[in-house]
Amino acid sequence: MSSIKKFAGQAIFYGLGSIISKVIWLLLITVYLTRLLGEDGQIEYGIYTALYSYMTVLIVLFSMKLDTALFRYGNIKERFQESYNTIATIVLLSAILVLFIVFIFGDQIAVLIQFPGEGRYVRWFGFILAFDILSLIAFAKLRLENKAKQFALFKIGNALLLSLLSIFFLAIYPRLSTGILNWLPKFDAVIDYLFLVNLFVSGFFLCILLLYTKGFKFKISTQLVKKIFPYILPLVIVGIANNFIQYFGVPLIQFLESGSVEENIETSGVYEASRKIAGFFALFIGAFNYAAEPFFFNNSTEKDKEKLYGKICNLYVLVGGAFCLGLVLYLDIAKLAVDAAYRESLFIVPILLMAYLILGIYHNISIWYKLSDKTLYGAYISLIGALVMFGITFKYIGVIGYGACAWATLTTYIIMVVLAYVLGQKKYPIKYPVGKITTSLVIITLLLYVAYYNYSNLSGIMMYAVNTVIFLIYLTYVYVMEKEEWHKMLSRRSS
């Protein structure tokens, strides 16, 4: 089987696990929760989105990117057990530290993030964070062992249980007046149920994961630790900065907008509702990365690795462009994912989709600093990106509103791609089909503009007819550009 075909197969299973599971959850939250809360519940939705934005940064800080370290030091069979034991032990200690912090300082943290009196949320999120960073290493073990099917089953199972319990506690439980569930608490705030359900499901699946993966011993190799931490510390900076760029629009709006605290929380919730629509494409990028990172490491010694990496990047742009165009061409349908009270921010969707497409390119071409153990360069690039993101948002949010966050995200990723490519060609040269990729990006950008223009100016059958023709033209372009590669991947026998 060809390397590209093998990669595509793994990406499909990781896609099933990552995309389907998160789509189930996103649909529940964006479709059901925005309608349940409505316009009067925008503050509550804003609190919900803000807390999960903080979670994206904290999970990197406390997991310390040790899943990547497992790929780096555990990819040789003889070193795997020692690497897994050491890394899992460090993460376990980190999880204990999280619980200690939230129990001692939970109320103070709630005040710091402008949610006074909500210390319980901080403590609940502490448990969720602890469970999730432990699960992260177990999932990394499955990925390193190429157990994509098992990975998918766990992810989908997690999402289904999370969704079913959430629906029960949001739609059914509050209406129960008597019965065997009377011992369970009832809350005035809808999001309390969501947080507690998340806590339970995270803990439940962690137990199942640990039973399945097994083989862990509480043991640390000091020699390995000396190698791991210089490798991962820059990656922690990378992860925190990257998640700040992608997910911290909500807290930035909360703290930088000119309105009151309550108004800013409402506005941040409106922004996040549309960001979640664009986030459907970000899920595709996540699935791609689940397959790509271990694949790149496992093929780092192959003779044709440079050609392979370049080809994967080009294919990503073509397929990713189809995802982006599909969402904007049929935005009239996609917007139904959020309640009408949250749709004023739909104009940010094409901007963020283009930003996420560029982000995927960055993930492709920045692999060089991980393969060459020059992770400090990744930290420099990401810190520059975070500063650009904050600077643009800070300067323009008072001028154009929360749209500044979307434009800042796009600008930041473009700068990061340029920096990563230029440095990579000097430190770890990989030949990428720059001409093909640039041509595709120009075409995608133009079509995204046309698609949003059609959404704003056309309606009904005419809009769908024109947009479908545009989509078919782009799919034809995708096919023609890599006809031979598509035939290889779809054929029963690899060439």
XYZ file of C-alpha atoms in Angstrom:
495
model
C 0.000 0.000 0.000
C 1.374 3.467 -0.931
C 2.265 5.873 1.874
C -0.319 8.425 0.697
C -3.048 5.795 0.599
C -2.088 4.528 4.062
C -2.151 8.082 5.394
C -5.562 8.708 3.810
C -6.938 5.541 5.397
C -5.724 6.554 8.844
C -7.023 10.096 8.357
C -10.487 8.736 7.518
C -10.677 6.733 10.745
C -9.285 9.601 12.803
C -11.782 11.797 10.988
C -14.613 9.483 11.954
C -13.456 9.571 15.547
C -12.642 13.236 15.792
C -15.058 14.911 13.389
C -18.171 12.801 13.965
C -17.797 12.914 17.736
C -17.318 16.680 17.801
C -19.993 17.321 15.180
C -22.478 15.468 17.374
C -21.497 17.625 20.321
C -21.283 20.877 18.353
C -24.697 20.325 16.822
C -26.140 19.765 20.264
C -24.553 22.908 21.663
C -24.974 25.262 18.723
C -28.382 24.076 17.560
C -30.097 23.119 20.794
C -28.388 25.280 23.413
C -28.583 28.569 21.481
C -32.299 27.957 20.940
C -32.878 26.869 24.521
C -31.155 29.966 25.889
C -32.295 32.363 23.156
C -31.536 36.072 23.284
C -32.199 36.283 27.027
C -29.588 33.605 27.688
C -26.698 35.176 25.787
C -24.824 35.924 29.021
C -25.114 32.297 30.115
C -23.930 31.112 26.691
C -21.070 33.614 26.874
C -19.943 32.178 30.230
C -20.112 28.683 28.780
C -17.980 29.562 25.747
C -15.482 31.589 27.790
C -14.761 28.739 30.196
C -14.118 26.305 27.356
C -11.827 28.882 25.730
C -9.717 28.919 28.884
C -9.752 25.125 28.841
C -8.046 25.022 25.428
C -5.014 26.828 26.844
C -4.936 25.038 30.191
C -5.012 21.576 28.615
C -1.801 22.429 26.755
C -0.193 23.925 29.858
C -0.867 20.938 32.095
C -0.486 18.159 29.507
C 2.813 19.836 28.520
C 2.525 18.442 24.982
C 3.730 15.120 26.326
C 1.627 13.322 23.720
C 4.011 14.714 21.096
C 6.945 13.625 23.261
C 5.519 10.095 23.222
C 5.549 10.129 19.405
C 9.119 11.430 19.436
C 10.653 9.075 22.026
C 8.267 6.127 21.967
C 8.213 5.458 18.222
C 10.953 2.825 18.560
C 9.617 -0.435 20.000
C 12.505 -0.960 22.420
C 12.002 2.490 23.965
C 8.210 2.560 24.011
C 7.469 1.175 27.494
C 10.044 3.343 29.227
C 8.761 6.410 27.382
C 5.109 5.621 28.096
C 5.695 4.993 31.821
C 7.698 8.183 32.249
C 5.311 10.399 30.310
C 2.146 8.958 31.874
C 3.622 9.367 35.371
C 4.436 13.035 34.750
C 0.921 13.675 33.431
C -0.622 11.941 36.459
C 1.326 14.236 38.781
C 0.210 17.211 36.694
C -3.445 16.156 37.021
C -3.077 15.991 40.806
C -1.594 19.509 40.759
C -4.624 20.781 38.804
C -7.028 19.436 41.416
C -4.973 20.961 44.235
C -5.006 24.398 42.574
C -8.757 24.523 41.866
C -9.719 23.342 45.341
C -7.506 25.904 47.077
C -7.898 28.868 44.708
C -11.173 28.170 42.866
C -13.038 31.225 44.172
C -10.123 33.571 43.516
C -9.755 32.272 39.951
C -13.477 32.859 39.326
C -13.105 36.509 40.382
C -9.997 36.901 38.195
C -11.867 35.820 35.040
C -14.839 38.083 35.889
C -17.189 35.339 37.088
C -17.419 36.159 40.831
C -19.435 33.710 42.895
C -18.959 30.929 40.327
C -16.088 29.104 42.026
C -17.954 25.827 41.551
C -17.453 26.152 37.783
C -13.701 26.448 38.283
C -13.634 23.333 40.486
C -15.757 21.313 38.065
C -13.515 22.359 35.207
C -10.513 21.344 37.270
C -11.808 17.773 37.345
C -12.634 17.842 33.623
C -9.150 19.167 32.862
C -7.473 16.501 35.012
C -9.459 13.699 33.364
C -8.840 15.054 29.858
C -5.066 15.405 30.146
C -4.850 11.822 31.398
C -7.031 10.662 28.502
C -4.806 12.579 26.091
C -1.858 10.280 26.795
C -4.012 7.161 26.497
C -5.277 8.390 23.118
C -1.700 9.181 22.077
C -0.787 5.563 22.829
C -3.576 4.381 20.518
C -2.405 6.760 17.789
C 1.222 5.638 18.078
C 0.102 2.016 17.829
C -1.931 2.909 14.693
C -5.171 1.800 16.375
C -7.274 4.296 14.449
C -10.473 2.210 14.620
C -10.312 1.934 18.409
C -9.539 5.638 18.614
C -12.654 6.381 16.558
C -14.869 4.124 18.678
C -13.786 5.778 21.929
C -14.254 9.282 20.520
C -17.689 8.572 19.057
C -18.798 6.710 22.181
C -17.719 9.648 24.317
C -19.674 12.108 22.171
C -22.811 9.965 22.068
C -22.919 9.494 25.847
C -22.157 13.178 26.390
C -24.932 14.201 24.001
C -27.548 11.784 25.334
C -26.955 12.760 28.957
C -26.924 16.446 28.038
C -30.247 16.169 26.213
C -31.725 14.298 29.166
C -30.635 16.890 31.735
C -31.505 19.871 29.535
C -34.840 18.733 28.114
C -36.278 16.041 30.390
C -34.879 16.178 33.915
C -35.948 19.777 34.768
C -39.567 18.792 34.026
C -39.558 15.816 36.381
C -41.397 16.559 39.618
C -41.328 13.108 41.225
C -39.495 9.873 40.733
C -36.362 7.969 41.565
C -34.128 10.850 40.382
C -35.331 13.318 42.997
C -32.064 12.907 44.892
C -30.210 14.629 42.052
C -29.746 18.409 42.403
C -31.620 20.915 40.257
C -29.996 24.110 39.026
C -31.353 27.413 37.778
C -28.550 27.760 35.216
C -28.747 25.411 32.225
C -24.970 25.312 31.805
C -24.546 23.740 35.260
C -25.997 20.515 33.886
C -23.682 20.612 30.863
C -20.590 21.063 32.999
C -21.505 18.214 35.355
C -22.366 15.878 32.479
C -19.001 16.681 30.886
C -17.268 15.945 34.186
C -18.978 12.559 34.553
C -18.405 11.457 30.944
C -14.742 12.527 30.990
C -14.141 10.476 34.134
C -16.111 7.492 32.858
C -14.247 7.227 29.556
C -10.907 7.792 31.240
C -11.549 4.661 33.305
C -12.462 2.649 30.192
C -9.440 3.964 28.281
C -7.060 3.047 31.084
C -8.527 -0.453 31.297
C -8.090 -0.881 27.538
C -4.611 0.574 27.095
C -3.124 -1.010 30.255
C 0.616 -1.481 30.648
C 1.271 1.622 32.765
C 3.741 1.566 35.652
C 4.362 4.518 37.958
C 7.990 4.968 37.003
C 10.174 7.829 35.795
C 13.398 7.582 33.817
C 15.518 10.572 34.844
C 17.664 10.206 31.734
C 14.584 10.402 29.522
C 13.199 13.376 31.466
C 16.422 15.281 30.713
C 15.722 14.770 27.005
C 11.957 15.298 27.121
C 11.695 18.677 28.823
C 14.074 20.631 26.568
C 12.073 19.143 23.670
C 8.564 19.861 24.979
C 8.941 23.219 26.739
C 9.017 25.142 23.445
C 6.064 23.008 22.273
C 4.088 24.069 25.347
C 4.665 27.682 24.347
C 3.632 26.740 20.800
C 0.452 25.038 21.996
C -0.584 27.814 24.363
C 0.089 30.516 21.773
C -1.705 28.595 19.011
C -4.780 27.944 21.148
C -4.747 31.581 22.222
C -4.880 32.580 18.549
C -7.597 30.084 17.599
C -9.882 30.103 20.644
C -9.243 33.219 22.721
C -11.454 35.530 20.701
C -14.124 35.129 23.380
C -12.002 36.265 26.370
C -10.445 39.056 24.270
C -13.906 40.382 23.408
C -14.921 39.992 27.048
C -12.010 42.126 28.273
C -11.357 44.526 25.348
C -14.819 45.503 24.059
C -16.094 48.892 25.229
C -19.352 47.669 26.778
C -20.142 46.556 30.318
C -19.017 43.150 31.595
C -22.475 41.691 30.895
C -22.681 43.236 27.406
C -19.221 41.971 26.493
C -20.075 38.457 27.666
C -23.210 38.550 25.478
C -21.199 39.809 22.491
C -18.553 37.133 22.959
C -21.260 34.470 22.900
C -22.630 35.845 19.606
C -19.114 35.797 18.114
C -18.478 32.253 19.312
C -21.744 30.958 17.830
C -20.550 31.836 14.305
C -17.003 30.734 15.092
C -18.463 27.318 15.845
C -19.890 27.158 12.310
C -16.394 27.804 10.949
C -15.225 25.376 13.615
C -16.756 22.499 11.660
C -13.850 22.909 9.245
C -11.405 23.221 12.144
C -12.536 19.706 13.101
C -11.314 18.492 9.713
C -7.919 20.044 10.474
C -7.892 18.309 13.850
C -8.595 14.936 12.251
C -5.857 15.597 9.711
C -3.373 16.350 12.495
C -4.312 13.239 14.473
C -3.184 11.194 11.498
C -0.401 13.493 10.267
C 1.788 13.909 13.335
C 2.529 10.227 14.046
C 2.650 9.580 10.275
C 5.306 12.257 9.742
C 7.399 10.911 12.615
C 7.085 7.289 11.482
C 8.133 8.229 7.923
C 10.913 10.642 8.906
C 13.600 8.148 7.833
C 12.084 7.350 4.419
C 14.111 8.388 1.362
C 11.199 10.122 -0.373
C 9.866 11.844 2.750
C 10.318 15.362 1.336
C 8.243 14.603 -1.756
C 5.691 12.819 0.432
C 5.254 15.755 2.840
C 4.887 18.215 -0.039
C 2.267 16.092 -1.750
C 0.251 15.725 1.465
C 0.281 19.501 1.963
C -1.002 20.097 -1.564
C -3.765 17.503 -1.181
C -4.757 19.051 2.142
C -5.240 22.471 0.521
C -7.383 21.016 -2.269
C -9.629 18.986 0.045
C -9.713 21.682 2.731
C -10.755 24.220 0.121
C -13.747 22.041 -0.743
C -14.805 21.998 2.930
C -14.510 25.795 3.193
C -16.395 26.466 -0.014
C -19.109 23.990 0.864
C -19.822 25.768 4.154
C -19.994 29.250 2.617
C -21.816 28.232 -0.569
C -24.508 26.673 1.595
C -24.261 29.113 4.504
C -28.008 29.640 4.225
C -28.335 26.066 5.498
C -25.329 26.098 7.835
C -26.671 29.165 9.664
C -29.571 27.069 10.936
C -27.056 25.577 13.369
C -27.483 28.667 15.556
C -30.546 30.497 16.808
C -31.533 33.658 14.911
C -30.455 35.766 17.906
C -26.835 34.732 17.280
C -26.661 35.149 13.468
C -25.545 38.761 13.250
C -21.931 37.522 13.350
C -22.174 35.255 10.273
C -19.949 37.616 8.274
C -16.924 36.264 10.186
C -17.462 32.705 8.894
C -15.637 33.077 5.507
C -12.794 34.981 7.197
C -12.288 32.295 9.834
C -12.608 29.477 7.300
C -9.761 30.962 5.273
C -7.800 31.437 8.489
C -8.262 27.782 9.444
C -7.261 26.659 5.952
C -4.004 28.606 6.374
C -3.628 27.090 9.852
C -3.679 23.614 8.331
C -0.896 24.621 5.947
C 1.074 25.867 8.939
C 0.684 22.491 10.663
C 2.044 20.852 7.512
C 5.076 22.993 6.883
C 6.027 23.540 10.530
C 6.622 19.813 11.110
C 10.314 20.446 10.367
C 11.092 21.860 13.800
C 9.626 18.779 15.499
C 11.465 16.343 13.237
C 14.773 18.165 13.676
C 14.392 18.730 17.452
C 14.502 22.500 16.870
C 11.258 23.160 18.700
C 12.478 26.517 20.009
C 11.826 27.947 16.541
C 8.213 26.843 16.847
C 7.968 28.756 20.111
C 9.349 31.919 18.502
C 6.900 31.703 15.591
C 3.908 31.062 17.848
C 4.808 33.872 20.260
C 5.061 36.284 17.340
C 1.670 35.015 16.167
C 0.081 35.521 19.583
C 1.457 39.072 19.781
C 0.110 39.863 16.297
C -3.292 38.418 17.240
C -3.485 40.468 20.436
C -2.105 43.621 18.820
C -4.551 43.674 15.895
C -7.515 42.831 18.125
C -6.520 45.450 20.711
C -6.107 48.179 18.078
C -9.154 47.505 15.910
C -11.824 45.972 18.161
C -12.951 49.473 19.118
C -13.178 50.419 15.425
C -14.831 47.425 13.730
C -16.036 45.431 16.743
C -15.558 41.705 17.230
C -14.826 41.276 13.512
C -11.317 42.407 14.464
C -10.767 39.026 16.125
C -11.527 37.189 12.876
C -9.290 39.411 10.742
C -6.548 39.184 13.366
C -6.745 35.385 13.255
C -6.376 35.293 9.459
C -3.503 37.799 9.414
C -1.717 35.938 12.188
C -1.811 32.569 10.427
C -0.540 34.067 7.165
C 2.452 35.576 8.983
C 3.121 32.296 10.802
C 3.070 30.299 7.554
C 5.557 32.662 5.922
C 7.892 32.528 8.936
C 7.659 28.728 9.229
C 8.350 28.225 5.531
C 11.307 30.619 5.338
C 12.966 29.232 8.476
C 12.194 25.651 7.473
C 13.908 26.010 4.117
C 17.060 27.117 5.932
C 17.047 24.648 8.830
C 15.334 21.505 7.432
C 14.617 21.928 3.700
C 11.473 20.224 2.406
C 10.308 20.844 -1.154
C 6.694 21.962 -1.263
C 4.754 22.616 -4.502
C 4.506 26.321 -3.646
C 3.175 27.276 -7.085
C 0.319 24.768 -6.966
C -0.577 25.631 -3.368
C -0.547 29.389 -4.026
C -2.705 28.998 -7.136
C -5.230 26.926 -5.193
C -5.343 29.477 -2.361
C -6.007 32.338 -4.787
C -8.821 30.369 -6.445
C -10.341 29.409 -3.085
C -10.176 33.022 -1.843
C -11.928 34.349 -4.950
C -14.617 31.671 -4.785
C -15.193 32.324 -1.065
C -15.755 36.002 -1.888
C -18.202 35.106 -4.667
C -19.949 32.595 -2.399
C -20.522 35.132 0.384
C -21.613 37.753 -2.160
C -24.202 35.275 -3.449
C -25.363 34.578 0.120
C -25.845 38.313 0.722
C -27.463 39.175 -2.627
C -29.212 36.077 -3.989
C -31.890 33.837 -2.537
C -33.938 30.751 -3.192
C -33.399 28.408 -6.118
C -31.207 30.889 -8.000
C -28.682 31.046 -5.150
C -28.525 27.260 -4.745
C -28.220 26.716 -8.506
C -25.378 29.222 -8.945
C -23.557 27.997 -5.843
C -23.840 24.349 -6.873
C -22.307 25.170 -10.267
C -19.439 26.978 -8.489
C -18.888 23.988 -6.207
C -18.849 21.536 -9.128
C -16.338 23.719 -10.976
C -14.049 23.677 -7.950
C -14.384 19.894 -7.526
C -13.426 19.506 -11.193
C -10.352 21.640 -10.548
C -9.448 19.446 -7.543
C -9.773 16.302 -9.643
C -7.744 17.616 -12.576
C -4.931 18.959 -10.379
C -4.185 15.567 -8.780
C -5.912 13.098 -11.079
C -3.187 10.457 -10.795
C -3.069 10.619 -6.992
C -6.848 10.316 -6.634
C -6.790 7.218 -8.853
C -4.055 5.667 -6.697
C -5.973 6.255 -3.478
C -9.252 4.962 -4.863
C -7.805 1.915 -6.586
C -7.954 -1.472 -4.883
C -4.319 -2.131 -5.539
C -1.663 0.494 -4.928
C 0.734 1.135 -7.726
